mmCIF file of C-alpha atoms in Angstrom:
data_model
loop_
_atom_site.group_PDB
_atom_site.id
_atom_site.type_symbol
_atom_site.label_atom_id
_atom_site.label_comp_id
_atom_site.label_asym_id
_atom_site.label_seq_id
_atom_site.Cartn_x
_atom_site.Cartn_y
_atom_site.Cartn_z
ATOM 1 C CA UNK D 1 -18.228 5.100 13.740
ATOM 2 C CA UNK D 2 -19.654 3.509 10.765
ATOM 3 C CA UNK D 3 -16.448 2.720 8.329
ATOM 4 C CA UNK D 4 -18.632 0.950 5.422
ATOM 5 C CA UNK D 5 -16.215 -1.539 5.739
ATOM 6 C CA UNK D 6 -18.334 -3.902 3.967
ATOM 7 C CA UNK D 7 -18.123 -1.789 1.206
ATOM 8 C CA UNK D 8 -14.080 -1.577 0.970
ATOM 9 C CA UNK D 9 -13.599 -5.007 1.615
ATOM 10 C CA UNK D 10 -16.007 -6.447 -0.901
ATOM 11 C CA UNK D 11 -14.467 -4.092 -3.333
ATOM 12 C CA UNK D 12 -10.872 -5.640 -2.708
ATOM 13 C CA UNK D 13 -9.561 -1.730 -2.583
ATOM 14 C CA UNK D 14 -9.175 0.806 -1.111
ATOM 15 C CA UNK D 15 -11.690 3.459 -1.291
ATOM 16 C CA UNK D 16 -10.226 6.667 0.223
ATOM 17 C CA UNK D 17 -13.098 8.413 0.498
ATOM 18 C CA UNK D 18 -14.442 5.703 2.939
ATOM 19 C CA UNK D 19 -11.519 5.503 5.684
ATOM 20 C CA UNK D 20 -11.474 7.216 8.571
ATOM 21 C CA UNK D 21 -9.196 10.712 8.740
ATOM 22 C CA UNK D 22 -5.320 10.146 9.229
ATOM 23 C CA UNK D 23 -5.738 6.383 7.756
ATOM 24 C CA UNK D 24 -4.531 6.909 4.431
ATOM 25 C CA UNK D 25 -1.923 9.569 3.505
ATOM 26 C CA UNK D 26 -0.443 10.327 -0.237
ATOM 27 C CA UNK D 27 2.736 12.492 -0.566
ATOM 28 C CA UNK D 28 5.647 13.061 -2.420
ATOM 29 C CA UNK D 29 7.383 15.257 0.108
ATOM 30 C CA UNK D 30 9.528 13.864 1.755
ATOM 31 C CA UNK D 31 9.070 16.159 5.117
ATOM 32 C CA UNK D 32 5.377 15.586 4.711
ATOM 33 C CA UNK D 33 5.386 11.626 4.480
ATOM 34 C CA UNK D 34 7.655 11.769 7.755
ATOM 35 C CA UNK D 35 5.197 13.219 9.700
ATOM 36 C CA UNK D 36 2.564 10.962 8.014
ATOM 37 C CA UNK D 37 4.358 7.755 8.532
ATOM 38 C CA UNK D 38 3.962 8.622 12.284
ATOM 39 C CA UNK D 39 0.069 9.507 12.155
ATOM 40 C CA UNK D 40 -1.624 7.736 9.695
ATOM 41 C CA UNK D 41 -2.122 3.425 9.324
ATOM 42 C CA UNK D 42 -1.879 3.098 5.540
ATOM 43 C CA UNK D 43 1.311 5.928 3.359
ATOM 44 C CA UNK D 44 0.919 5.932 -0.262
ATOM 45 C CA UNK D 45 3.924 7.210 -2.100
ATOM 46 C CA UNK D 46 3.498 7.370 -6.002
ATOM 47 C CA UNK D 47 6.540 7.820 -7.223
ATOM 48 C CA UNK D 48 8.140 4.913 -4.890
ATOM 49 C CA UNK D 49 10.729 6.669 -3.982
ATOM 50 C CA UNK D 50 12.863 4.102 -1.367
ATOM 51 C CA UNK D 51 13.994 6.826 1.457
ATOM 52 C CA UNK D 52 15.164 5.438 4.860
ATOM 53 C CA UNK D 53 13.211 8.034 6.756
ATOM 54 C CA UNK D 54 9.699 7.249 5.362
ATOM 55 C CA UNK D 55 10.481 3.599 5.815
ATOM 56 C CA UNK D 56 11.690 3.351 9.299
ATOM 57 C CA UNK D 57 9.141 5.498 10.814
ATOM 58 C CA UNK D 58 6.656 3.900 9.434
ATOM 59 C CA UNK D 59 7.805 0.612 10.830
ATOM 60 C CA UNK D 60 8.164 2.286 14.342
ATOM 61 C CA UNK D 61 4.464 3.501 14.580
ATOM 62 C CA UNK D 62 2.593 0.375 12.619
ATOM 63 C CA UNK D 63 2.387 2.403 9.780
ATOM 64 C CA UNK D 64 1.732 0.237 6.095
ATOM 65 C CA UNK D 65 3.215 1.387 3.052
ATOM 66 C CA UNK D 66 0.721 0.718 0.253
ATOM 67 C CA UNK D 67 1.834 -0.793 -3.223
ATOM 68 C CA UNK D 68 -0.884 0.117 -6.200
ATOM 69 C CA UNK D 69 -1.376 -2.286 -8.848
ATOM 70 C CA UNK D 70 -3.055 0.332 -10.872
ATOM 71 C CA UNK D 71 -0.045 2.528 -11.090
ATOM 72 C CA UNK D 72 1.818 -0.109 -13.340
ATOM 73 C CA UNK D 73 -1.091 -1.137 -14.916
ATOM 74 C CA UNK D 74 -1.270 2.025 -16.465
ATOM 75 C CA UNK D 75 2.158 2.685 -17.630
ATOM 76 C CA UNK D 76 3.822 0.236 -20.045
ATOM 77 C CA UNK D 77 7.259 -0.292 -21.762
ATOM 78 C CA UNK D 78 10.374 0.901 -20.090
ATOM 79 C CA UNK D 79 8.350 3.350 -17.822
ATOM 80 C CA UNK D 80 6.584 -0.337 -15.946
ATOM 81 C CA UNK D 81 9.655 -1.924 -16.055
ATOM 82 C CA UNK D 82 11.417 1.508 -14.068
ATOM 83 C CA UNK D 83 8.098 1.672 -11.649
ATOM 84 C CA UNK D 84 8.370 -2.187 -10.816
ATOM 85 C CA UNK D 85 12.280 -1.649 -10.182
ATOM 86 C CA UNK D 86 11.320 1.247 -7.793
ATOM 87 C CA UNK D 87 8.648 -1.092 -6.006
ATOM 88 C CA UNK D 88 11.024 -3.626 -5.818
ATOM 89 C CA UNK D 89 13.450 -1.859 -3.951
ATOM 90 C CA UNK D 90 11.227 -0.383 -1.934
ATOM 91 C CA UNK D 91 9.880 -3.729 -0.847
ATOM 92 C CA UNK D 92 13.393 -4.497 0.164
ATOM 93 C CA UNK D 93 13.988 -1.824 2.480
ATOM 94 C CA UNK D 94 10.525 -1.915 3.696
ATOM 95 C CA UNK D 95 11.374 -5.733 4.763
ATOM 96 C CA UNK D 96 14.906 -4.645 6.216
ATOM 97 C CA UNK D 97 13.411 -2.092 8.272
ATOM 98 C CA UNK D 98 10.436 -4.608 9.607
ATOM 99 C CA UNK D 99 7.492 -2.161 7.681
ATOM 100 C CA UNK D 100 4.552 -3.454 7.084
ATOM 101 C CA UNK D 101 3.019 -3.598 3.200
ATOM 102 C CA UNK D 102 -0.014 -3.517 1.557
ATOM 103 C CA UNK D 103 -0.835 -4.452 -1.579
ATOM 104 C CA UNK D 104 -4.164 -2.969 -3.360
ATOM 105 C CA UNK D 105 -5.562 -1.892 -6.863
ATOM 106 C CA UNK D 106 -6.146 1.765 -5.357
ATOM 107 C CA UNK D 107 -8.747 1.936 -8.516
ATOM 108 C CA UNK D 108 -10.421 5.081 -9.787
ATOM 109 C CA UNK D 109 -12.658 2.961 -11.931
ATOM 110 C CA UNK D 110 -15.018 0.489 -11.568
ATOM 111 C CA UNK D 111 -13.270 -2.180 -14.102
ATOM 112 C CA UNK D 112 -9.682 -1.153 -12.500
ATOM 113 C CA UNK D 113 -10.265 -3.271 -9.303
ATOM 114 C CA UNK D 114 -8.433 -6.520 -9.407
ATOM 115 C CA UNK D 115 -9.573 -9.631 -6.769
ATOM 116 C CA UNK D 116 -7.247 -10.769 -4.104
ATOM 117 C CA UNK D 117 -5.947 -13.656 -6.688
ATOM 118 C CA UNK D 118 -4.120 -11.276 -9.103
ATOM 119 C CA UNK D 119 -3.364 -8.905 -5.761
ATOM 120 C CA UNK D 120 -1.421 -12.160 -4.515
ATOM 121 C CA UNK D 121 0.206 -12.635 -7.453
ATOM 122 C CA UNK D 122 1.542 -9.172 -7.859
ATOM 123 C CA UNK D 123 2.961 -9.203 -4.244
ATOM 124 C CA UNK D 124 4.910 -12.085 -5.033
ATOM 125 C CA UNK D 125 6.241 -11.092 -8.556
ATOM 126 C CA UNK D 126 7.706 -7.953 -6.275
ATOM 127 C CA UNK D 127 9.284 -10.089 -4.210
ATOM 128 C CA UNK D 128 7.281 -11.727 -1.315
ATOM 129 C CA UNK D 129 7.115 -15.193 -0.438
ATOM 130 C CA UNK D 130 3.327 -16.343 -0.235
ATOM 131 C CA UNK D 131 3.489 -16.053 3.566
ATOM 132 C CA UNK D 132 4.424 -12.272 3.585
ATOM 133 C CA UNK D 133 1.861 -11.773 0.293
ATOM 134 C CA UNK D 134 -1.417 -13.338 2.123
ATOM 135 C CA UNK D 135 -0.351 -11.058 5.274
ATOM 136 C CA UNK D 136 -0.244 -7.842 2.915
ATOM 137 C CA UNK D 137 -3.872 -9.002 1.557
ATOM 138 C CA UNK D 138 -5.476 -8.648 4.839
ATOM 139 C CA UNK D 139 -3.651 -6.167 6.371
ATOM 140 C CA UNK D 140 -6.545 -3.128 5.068
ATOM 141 C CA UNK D 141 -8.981 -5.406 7.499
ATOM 142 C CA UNK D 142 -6.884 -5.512 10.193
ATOM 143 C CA UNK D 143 -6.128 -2.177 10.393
ATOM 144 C CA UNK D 144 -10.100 -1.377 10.009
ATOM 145 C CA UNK D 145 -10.699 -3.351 13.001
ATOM 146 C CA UNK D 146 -7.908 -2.022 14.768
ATOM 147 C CA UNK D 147 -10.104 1.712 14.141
ATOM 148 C CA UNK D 148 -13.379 0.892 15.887
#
């Protein structure tokens, strides 16, 4: 199976259209990430929305819930400061519950991309220690190799 993983790791992203199918799931459903959190390796939830049920099956299948630097990049005022409050919770319950994280750009444009530096960065201004933040860098390649 050829993954182009050259491609999404040199990127320092994810590019969706490159994974493999049931690797990457998006929802806002709450029914729907359930049954993603047990299926797929990386859930992407853009509203942030800190539910127990998401979270803890995610951590019992290995699932990663992704945090997107893009989607505060984009907002600004009150509405970044309400978005990094959500992520920041979230973080917390995804450490209580033992869930893995991952922190990307998730970019839709070239310039949008950020390097690992500023990923690391933004990991720990939500609340990791650099030890958790590094892990959350390379979890996308772990998981790839964990595919083939």
């Amino acid at each position: 199976m050829d993954l182009q993983r050259e491609n999404i790791l040199d990127a320092h992203s994810v590019w969706v259209g490159k994974l493999p199918k049931n690797f990457f799931s998006s929802s806002i459903n709450p029914k729907e990430l359930m049954g993603a959190a047990r299926k797929c390796s990386l859930l992407y939830v853009p509203t942030y929305d800190a539910q127990e049920s998401y979270v803890s099956a995610a951590a019992q299948s290995g699932c990663a819930i992704v945090f997107s630097m893009c989607d505060v990049a984009k907002l600004s005022g009150i509405k970044r400061a309400i978005l990094i409050s959500k992520m920041r919770i979230l973080l917390g319950m995804c450490k209580k519950y033992g869930t893995n994280v991952y922190v990307c750009s998730l970019a839709y444009k070239e310039y949008e991309i950020r390097n690992p530096h500023e990923r690391l960065v933004f990991a720990m201004y939500l609340g990791m220690d650099r030890k958790e933040a590094k892990k959350s860098l390379g979890m996308l390649e772990e998981k790839l190799k964990g595919m083939q």
